[in-house]
Short mmCIF file of C-alpha atoms in Angstrom, two decimals:
data_model
loop_
_atom_site.label_atom_id
_atom_site.label_comp_id
_atom_site.label_asym_id
_atom_site.label_seq_id
_atom_site.Cartn_x
_atom_site.Cartn_y
_atom_site.Cartn_z
CA MET A 571 -17.47 9.08 -1.39
CA SER A 572 -19.93 11.31 -3.58
CA GLU A 573 -21.46 12.85 -0.56
CA GLY A 574 -20.70 16.65 -0.31
CA LEU A 575 -18.45 16.56 -3.60
CA ASN A 576 -20.56 18.67 -6.40
CA LEU A 577 -19.94 16.39 -9.59
CA LEU A 578 -19.75 19.46 -11.64
CA ASN A 579 -16.53 20.27 -10.31
CA ILE A 580 -15.05 18.20 -10.79
CA GLN A 581 -12.67 17.38 -14.12
CA SER A 582 -12.95 13.41 -15.29
CA PRO A 583 -11.34 11.02 -14.98
CA CYS A 584 -10.01 11.96 -12.38
CA PHE A 585 -9.13 10.64 -8.35
CA VAL A 586 -10.99 11.95 -4.97
CA LEU A 587 -9.23 11.17 -2.12
CA ASN A 588 -11.38 12.06 1.00
CA GLU A 589 -9.00 13.14 3.98
CA GLN A 590 -11.20 12.12 6.84
CA ASP A 591 -11.44 9.15 6.01
CA PHE A 592 -8.13 8.15 5.53
CA LYS A 593 -6.65 10.08 9.08
CA GLN A 594 -9.14 7.74 10.36
CA GLY A 595 -7.64 4.21 9.17
CA ILE A 596 -4.42 6.18 10.43
CA HIS A 597 -6.36 7.12 13.77
CA GLU A 598 -7.99 3.69 14.77
CA PHE A 599 -4.62 1.77 13.52
CA ASP A 600 -2.69 3.79 16.94
CA TYR A 601 -6.07 3.65 18.86
CA ALA A 602 -5.77 -0.39 18.47
CA LEU A 603 -1.95 -0.51 19.08
CA ASN A 604 -1.88 2.02 21.67
CA ASN A 605 -4.24 -0.35 23.35
CA HIS A 606 -1.62 -3.20 23.89
CA PHE A 607 2.00 -1.68 23.09
CA PRO A 608 3.17 1.91 24.59
CA HIS A 609 5.56 1.65 21.79
CA HIS A 610 4.53 1.42 18.83
CA ILE A 611 5.04 3.07 15.00
CA VAL A 612 2.56 3.46 12.15
CA GLY A 613 4.75 3.17 8.85
CA TYR A 614 2.73 3.91 5.91
CA SER A 615 3.52 1.93 2.69
CA VAL A 616 4.72 4.83 0.74
CA LYS A 617 4.36 2.45 -2.40
CA THR A 618 0.16 1.73 -2.11
CA ASN A 619 -0.12 4.70 -2.80
CA SER A 620 2.97 7.19 -3.44
CA LEU A 621 1.33 10.81 -4.54
CA PRO A 622 2.72 13.18 -2.14
CA TYR A 623 0.42 14.79 -1.17
CA VAL A 624 -0.69 11.60 0.56
CA VAL A 625 2.59 11.00 1.52
CA ALA A 626 2.69 14.61 3.42
CA LYS A 627 -0.76 13.50 4.91
CA ALA A 628 0.66 10.76 6.23
CA ARG A 629 3.01 12.20 8.27
CA ASP A 630 0.52 14.83 9.23
CA PHE A 631 -1.56 12.83 10.26
CA GLY A 632 0.94 10.57 12.87
CA CYS A 633 3.05 8.43 10.41
CA PHE A 634 6.40 7.30 10.08
CA ALA A 635 7.41 6.43 5.98
CA GLU A 636 8.16 3.02 5.46
CA VAL A 637 9.96 2.78 1.76
CA VAL A 638 11.10 0.32 -0.23
CA SER A 639 13.75 2.42 -2.56
CA ASP A 640 15.88 5.14 -2.72
CA ASP A 641 13.44 7.23 -5.22
CA GLU A 642 10.81 6.41 -1.94
CA LEU A 643 13.42 7.65 0.59
CA GLU A 644 14.50 10.82 -1.66
CA LEU A 645 10.45 11.31 -1.91
CA ALA A 646 9.35 10.89 2.05
CA LEU A 647 12.77 13.67 2.77
CA ALA A 648 10.63 16.00 0.21
CA CYS A 649 7.63 15.14 1.57
CA GLY A 650 8.41 16.80 5.27
CA TYR A 651 9.92 13.58 6.65
CA GLY A 652 12.14 13.56 9.18
CA MET A 653 15.62 10.36 8.63
CA LYS A 654 14.32 9.51 12.26
CA GLU A 655 11.00 8.92 10.80
CA ILE A 656 11.58 6.52 7.76
CA VAL A 657 11.20 2.68 7.93
CA PHE A 658 13.43 1.52 5.24
CA ASN A 659 13.50 -2.41 4.07
CA GLY A 660 13.97 -3.66 0.27
CA PRO A 661 17.06 -5.10 -1.50
CA MET A 662 16.81 -1.89 -3.24
CA LYS A 663 18.67 0.58 -1.30
CA SER A 664 22.15 2.11 -3.15
CA LYS A 665 25.30 1.83 -0.89
CA SER A 666 25.27 5.53 -0.24
CA GLN A 667 21.27 6.19 0.71
CA PHE A 668 21.99 2.63 3.24
CA LEU A 669 24.49 4.91 5.11
CA GLU A 670 23.40 8.04 5.24
CA ALA A 671 19.91 6.60 6.54
CA VAL A 672 21.74 4.42 8.87
CA MET A 673 24.29 7.55 9.86
CA GLY A 674 21.29 9.10 10.19
CA GLY A 675 18.77 7.26 12.62
CA ALA A 676 16.51 5.50 10.32
CA ILE A 677 14.95 2.57 10.85
CA VAL A 678 16.79 0.21 8.75
CA ASN A 679 15.96 -3.60 7.30
CA ILE A 680 18.69 -5.06 6.32
CA GLU A 681 17.50 -7.15 3.24
CA THR A 682 21.16 -8.80 2.20
CA HIS A 683 24.33 -9.40 2.35
CA ARG A 684 25.75 -6.52 0.46
CA GLU A 685 23.86 -4.58 3.12
CA ILE A 686 26.21 -6.69 5.62
CA ALA A 687 29.16 -5.78 3.88
CA TRP A 688 28.53 -2.07 3.60
CA LEU A 689 28.00 -2.27 8.14
CA LYS A 690 31.13 -2.49 7.67
CA GLU A 691 32.92 0.68 5.54
CA LEU A 692 30.98 3.23 8.92
CA PRO A 693 32.88 5.04 11.20
CA ILE A 694 34.26 2.89 13.88
CA ASP A 695 34.11 5.38 16.65
CA GLY A 696 29.84 5.38 16.42
CA HIS A 697 27.80 3.18 17.50
CA TYR A 698 24.74 2.13 14.53
CA LYS A 699 21.44 0.17 15.24
CA VAL A 700 19.57 -2.11 12.27
CA GLY A 701 17.39 -4.49 12.25
CA ILE A 702 17.49 -7.54 9.96
CA ARG A 703 14.23 -8.92 7.77
CA LEU A 704 13.90 -13.29 8.32
CA SER A 705 12.71 -14.66 6.18
CA VAL A 706 8.70 -16.57 5.92
CA ASN A 707 7.94 -19.75 4.96
CA ILE A 708 3.54 -19.23 5.62
CA SER A 709 3.25 -23.11 4.64
CA ASP A 710 5.50 -23.53 7.82
CA ILE A 711 4.32 -21.34 10.01
CA SER A 712 0.03 -21.01 9.00
CA PRO A 713 -0.67 -24.06 6.51
CA GLU A 714 -4.35 -22.46 5.58
CA ASP A 715 -3.30 -19.48 4.52
CA ALA A 716 0.01 -20.94 2.10
CA ASP A 717 -0.80 -19.86 -1.42
CA GLY A 718 0.24 -24.06 -2.66
CA ASP A 719 2.15 -26.23 -0.43
CA ASN A 720 6.44 -24.45 -0.33
CA ASP A 721 5.05 -20.43 0.57
CA PHE A 722 8.51 -19.52 0.47
CA SER A 723 9.69 -15.99 0.43
CA ARG A 724 12.34 -14.86 -2.14
CA PHE A 725 12.99 -12.02 0.53
CA GLY A 726 14.08 -11.56 4.42
CA PHE A 727 17.16 -14.15 5.83
CA ASN A 728 15.79 -17.89 5.66
CA ASP A 729 16.32 -19.77 8.91
CA SER A 730 15.64 -23.08 7.58
CA THR A 731 19.05 -23.14 6.40
CA ASP A 732 22.59 -21.97 7.92
CA GLU A 733 21.90 -18.45 6.32
CA PHE A 734 20.32 -16.62 8.95
CA ALA A 735 22.87 -17.84 11.76
CA GLN A 736 25.19 -16.40 9.57
CA ALA A 737 24.26 -13.08 8.92
CA VAL A 738 23.43 -12.49 12.80
CA ALA A 739 26.86 -13.73 13.62
CA ALA A 740 27.87 -11.24 10.26
CA ILE A 741 26.37 -8.19 12.37
CA ARG A 742 27.22 -9.39 15.39
CA ALA A 743 30.75 -9.21 14.52
CA ILE A 744 30.89 -5.33 13.51
CA PRO A 745 32.00 -3.88 16.57
CA GLN A 746 30.19 0.24 15.55
CA VAL A 747 27.21 -2.10 15.34
CA CYS A 748 24.33 -3.39 17.20
CA LEU A 749 21.12 -5.57 16.13
CA VAL A 750 17.79 -4.26 17.76
CA GLY A 751 15.29 -4.76 14.84
CA LEU A 752 12.66 -8.39 13.29
CA HIS A 753 11.10 -7.76 10.82
CA ILE A 754 8.90 -10.33 9.27
CA HIS A 755 6.91 -8.85 6.45
CA ARG A 756 4.63 -11.38 4.65
CA THR A 757 1.48 -10.92 3.37
CA THR A 758 -1.74 -14.02 2.17
CA HIS A 759 -4.82 -13.37 -0.06
CA GLY A 760 -6.79 -14.75 3.15
CA ARG A 761 -4.89 -11.59 5.22
CA SER A 762 -6.22 -13.80 8.47
CA VAL A 763 -6.07 -12.56 12.19
CA GLN A 764 -4.07 -16.75 12.60
CA PHE A 765 -1.39 -15.54 10.62
CA TYR A 766 -0.48 -12.73 12.44
CA ARG A 767 -0.70 -15.17 15.62
CA ARG A 768 1.39 -17.76 14.16
CA SER A 769 4.27 -15.18 12.17
CA VAL A 770 4.84 -13.90 15.70
CA ALA A 771 4.66 -16.47 17.00
CA TYR A 772 6.91 -17.85 14.80
CA ALA A 773 9.79 -14.74 15.34
CA ALA A 774 9.41 -14.83 18.83
CA ASN A 775 11.25 -18.71 18.74
CA VAL A 776 13.92 -17.14 16.26
CA ILE A 777 14.69 -14.19 19.14
CA TRP A 778 15.00 -16.62 21.58
CA LYS A 779 17.13 -19.57 19.67
CA TYR A 780 19.90 -16.87 18.68
CA GLY A 781 19.74 -14.31 21.74
CA LEU A 782 18.68 -11.84 20.48
CA CYS A 783 18.54 -8.58 22.37
CA LEU A 784 15.64 -6.22 20.89
CA ASP A 785 13.52 -2.93 20.50
CA TYR A 786 11.26 -3.96 18.37
CA LEU A 787 9.03 -5.35 16.15
CA ASP A 788 8.40 -5.06 12.54
CA VAL A 789 5.15 -7.39 11.37
CA GLY A 790 4.74 -5.57 9.00
CA GLY A 791 1.59 -4.72 6.88
CA GLY A 792 -1.03 -6.83 4.11
CA TYR A 793 -4.52 -5.76 6.66
CA TYR A 794 -7.30 -5.82 6.02
CA GLY A 795 -8.94 -1.81 6.61
CA ILE A 796 -12.36 -0.62 7.75
CA PHE A 797 -14.32 -2.93 5.92
CA ARG A 798 -17.61 -4.56 6.98
CA ASN A 799 -17.26 -8.25 8.02
CA ALA A 800 -13.38 -8.47 7.38
CA PRO A 801 -10.79 -8.64 10.96
CA THR A 802 -10.42 -5.14 12.49
CA PHE A 803 -7.53 -3.65 13.16
CA ASN A 804 -8.33 -4.53 17.25
CA GLU A 805 -8.26 -8.03 17.16
CA TYR A 806 -4.54 -7.81 14.55
CA ALA A 807 -3.05 -5.35 17.36
CA THR A 808 -4.60 -8.51 20.04
CA ALA A 809 -2.79 -11.09 17.85
CA ILE A 810 0.16 -9.95 18.12
CA TYR A 811 0.12 -9.16 21.84
CA GLU A 812 -1.10 -12.85 22.86
CA ALA A 813 2.01 -14.69 20.63
CA LEU A 814 4.93 -12.12 22.28
CA ASP A 815 2.76 -12.40 25.79
CA GLU A 816 3.06 -15.45 25.51
CA ALA A 817 6.98 -15.64 24.80
CA GLY A 818 7.56 -12.88 27.31
CA LEU A 819 8.53 -10.36 25.04
CA ILE A 820 5.67 -7.43 25.51
CA ASP A 821 7.93 -4.36 25.96
CA LEU A 822 9.18 -5.14 21.78
CA THR A 823 8.52 -1.60 19.80
CA ILE A 824 6.45 -2.39 17.37
CA ILE A 825 5.91 -1.34 13.99
CA VAL A 826 2.71 -2.11 11.27
CA GLU A 827 3.31 -0.86 7.58
CA PRO A 828 -0.37 -0.60 6.71
CA GLY A 829 -0.49 0.78 3.22
CA ASN A 830 -3.85 -0.92 1.63
CA ALA A 831 -5.61 -0.71 4.98
CA LEU A 832 -5.64 2.86 5.42
CA ILE A 833 -5.67 4.22 1.76
CA ALA A 834 -7.18 1.80 -0.17
CA ALA A 835 -11.14 2.76 1.28
CA ALA A 836 -9.85 6.77 1.47
CA PHE A 837 -10.06 6.84 -2.68
CA SER A 838 -12.92 7.37 -5.46
CA TYR A 839 -12.48 7.19 -9.46
CA TYR A 840 -14.76 8.99 -11.89
CA SER A 841 -15.36 8.61 -14.87
CA ARG A 842 -17.88 10.46 -17.48
CA ILE A 843 -19.88 8.36 -20.78
CA ILE A 844 -18.76 10.18 -23.63
CA ASP A 845 -20.30 7.71 -26.32
CA VAL A 846 -22.59 5.81 -26.79
CA LYS A 847 -23.66 2.65 -29.48
CA ARG A 848 -25.85 0.66 -30.14
CA LEU A 849 -25.07 -2.45 -30.96
CA PRO A 850 -27.80 -5.65 -32.38
CA ASP A 851 -26.28 -7.22 -28.65
CA CYS A 852 -25.19 -5.00 -26.53
CA THR A 853 -24.90 -0.98 -25.77
CA ILE A 854 -21.20 -0.35 -26.03
CA LEU A 855 -20.68 2.75 -23.12
CA THR A 856 -17.50 3.96 -23.83
CA THR A 857 -15.40 6.17 -20.92
CA ASP A 858 -12.99 9.07 -20.60
CA GLY A 859 -11.69 6.50 -17.72
CA SER A 860 -9.65 3.90 -18.42
CA ARG A 861 -9.39 0.31 -16.61
CA ASN A 862 -5.40 1.15 -16.26
CA ASP A 863 -6.34 4.21 -13.98
CA VAL A 864 -8.69 1.08 -10.72
CA ASP A 865 -6.96 -2.47 -12.18
CA PRO A 866 -3.29 -2.04 -13.56
CA PHE A 867 -3.33 -5.71 -13.22
CA PHE A 868 -5.93 -6.90 -14.41
CA HIS A 869 -7.45 -9.19 -12.55
CA LYS A 870 -10.36 -8.04 -10.47
CA ASP A 871 -13.74 -9.19 -12.04
CA ARG A 872 -16.23 -7.21 -10.10
CA TYR A 873 -15.57 -3.89 -9.26
CA MET A 874 -18.21 -1.35 -6.39
CA THR A 875 -19.51 1.33 -8.16
CA GLU A 876 -22.33 3.61 -8.08
CA ILE A 877 -24.17 5.79 -11.18
CA HIS A 878 -24.87 8.89 -10.60
CA ARG A 879 -27.50 9.81 -13.15
CA LYS A 880 -28.07 13.33 -14.97
CA LYS A 881 -31.59 11.93 -15.34
CA GLU A 882 -33.85 9.08 -15.17
CA SER A 883 -34.97 7.17 -17.24
CA ALA A 884 -37.91 4.93 -17.76
CA LYS A 885 -36.16 2.72 -20.41
CA VAL A 886 -34.46 -0.38 -18.90
CA VAL A 887 -31.84 -1.91 -21.47
CA PRO A 888 -30.89 -5.53 -21.33
CA LEU A 889 -26.87 -5.68 -21.92
CA GLN A 890 -24.27 -2.22 -21.14
CA ILE A 891 -20.88 -2.54 -21.32
CA VAL A 892 -18.82 0.59 -19.97
CA ALA A 893 -15.40 0.25 -21.63
CA GLY A 894 -12.22 2.31 -21.17
CA ALA A 895 -11.09 5.20 -23.23
CA THR A 896 -7.93 3.08 -24.74
CA CYS A 897 -8.14 1.41 -28.11
CA LEU A 898 -7.24 -1.86 -26.45
CA GLU A 899 -10.77 -4.09 -26.78
CA TYR A 900 -10.64 -5.79 -23.52
CA ASP A 901 -10.09 -3.08 -21.40
CA GLN A 902 -13.89 -3.37 -20.86
CA LEU A 903 -14.78 -2.50 -16.89
CA PHE A 904 -18.66 -3.84 -15.69
CA ARG A 905 -21.83 -4.59 -17.73
CA LEU A 906 -25.21 -3.40 -16.27
CA GLU A 907 -28.47 -6.23 -16.90
CA ASN A 908 -31.23 -5.23 -17.38
CA GLN A 909 -30.71 -1.53 -15.81
CA GLN A 910 -31.53 1.57 -17.15
CA GLU A 911 -30.27 3.45 -19.79
CA MET A 912 -27.04 5.20 -18.92
CA GLU A 913 -25.92 7.92 -21.36
CA VAL A 914 -23.28 10.94 -22.53
CA GLY A 915 -22.79 13.03 -19.52
CA ASP A 916 -23.25 10.38 -16.81
CA VAL A 917 -20.75 9.48 -13.96
CA ILE A 918 -19.04 6.40 -12.70
CA GLU A 919 -18.03 5.79 -9.50
CA TYR A 920 -15.40 2.92 -8.45
CA LYS A 921 -14.85 2.60 -4.96
CA ASN A 922 -11.66 1.13 -2.65
CA VAL A 923 -9.01 2.48 -5.28
CA GLY A 924 -6.19 4.11 -3.39
CA ALA A 925 -4.35 0.72 -3.19
CA TYR A 926 -1.78 -0.20 -6.07
CA THR A 927 -3.79 2.05 -8.40
CA LEU A 928 -2.28 5.76 -8.52
CA SER A 929 0.89 3.82 -7.81
CA LEU A 930 0.82 0.97 -11.12
CA THR A 931 -0.66 3.34 -13.31
CA PRO A 932 0.41 3.15 -17.26
CA MET A 933 1.83 6.23 -19.16
CA PHE A 934 -0.71 4.40 -21.58
CA ILE A 935 -2.33 7.22 -23.97
CA ASN A 936 -3.63 8.80 -21.08
CA TYR A 937 -0.66 10.49 -19.15
CA PHE A 938 -1.45 10.69 -14.88
CA PRO A 939 -4.76 11.59 -14.83
CA ARG A 940 -6.43 14.64 -11.56
CA VAL A 941 -6.26 14.00 -8.72
CA TYR A 942 -8.90 15.83 -6.19
CA SER A 943 -8.45 16.28 -2.05
CA LEU A 944 -11.67 16.50 -0.11
CA SER A 945 -10.97 17.70 3.56
CA SER A 946 -13.15 20.21 5.69
CA ASP A 947 -12.09 22.63 3.69
CA GLY A 948 -13.77 21.90 0.36
CA LEU A 949 -12.26 20.37 -2.66
CA LYS A 950 -9.26 21.08 -4.37
CA LEU A 951 -7.10 20.05 -7.29
CA VAL A 952 -3.35 18.41 -5.53
CA ARG A 953 -2.35 17.31 -8.92
CA ASP A 954 -3.39 18.75 -12.90
CA LYS A 955 -3.00 16.49 -15.18
CA TRP A 956 -0.30 15.17 -16.80
CA THR A 957 0.06 17.14 -20.46
CA ALA A 958 3.30 16.17 -23.40
CA LYS A 959 5.13 18.84 -21.68
CA GLU A 960 5.05 16.24 -18.12
CA TYR A 961 5.43 13.58 -19.76
CA ILE A 962 9.06 15.11 -22.15
CA GLN A 963 10.81 17.43 -19.15
CA LYS A 964 13.17 15.04 -18.61
CA SER A 965 13.60 13.77 -21.80
CA ASN A 966 16.18 15.00 -24.64
CA ILE A 967 14.49 15.32 -28.40
#
């Protein structure tokens, strides 16, 4: 990311989006799907990074918007998506937005019993299409990918009981509604290709079991991005195709909902050293950034970093601890052992931090940081740093 980027032109801490990397990821996934499926949709997972500029760019680059709440639906519409370019998932749909989305032609996947009841309120002289989410227990279909002996999902309708059958029957009983899609989103730690092959095969069995006449299969997200020694988009697409080919269902439109796979590698985060403290056993490097920004779950034990020094130092320091700008003792990011001494003004770049960071960054001590975008037109600010003014804009004081 630092290539072609003048670090003197950015105010840290900040995120920087590489638009070309984002565009490349979308186009490579689209190309992989196009090799197997003439009809397919890449739905950008808005929750993964809901920065308005990113959401709008995803549409520019050919994506639908996959949303899971009324707020995300409103955001997608505000960012230029038409209702027919939206995939509406999740249990947090309101009745009004749910009905508006169904009537407006969005791809709406039924998640809850209350949504089935709402379908009955659609105008009886209309014709409406919906999908339904199938609950996937990873332990049952792909034990090697499971997290424990009963890796069930709290989402969707379960076919190991009579719940899925009852949901399908209830939708079929509504004359103005047609069930045209199946949604099977689950993610695994390993993101293996075999899991997608097996989950699609499971979905195919369910389709034949209930005689579902569908337009689409929504496979969901959870894929690796463009990383070395990781499954490729083409390998995922091939696995999906092979499972459907064996089941005689290759004419389905395939929907994927990548988030991390598209946006993680497109972002870097930059922070500067603002203070150096030399203790008996180590040197503390305090930065103007925070672990809250690059690791909001505080579960990473390492980061992909690059250090940009103002000048090279001949002095090697046994231990330097890079710390964040909060008042939390555990806001420590990583350690440098037996490396060149760093000084105030040096910059640290954290790579591959575009997923679940900007969306989850808390308003703790320091408010939302700046975000820049780097394209062939150069560097531009796409979100300024939040101040107290933005923080209190909807408050009464």
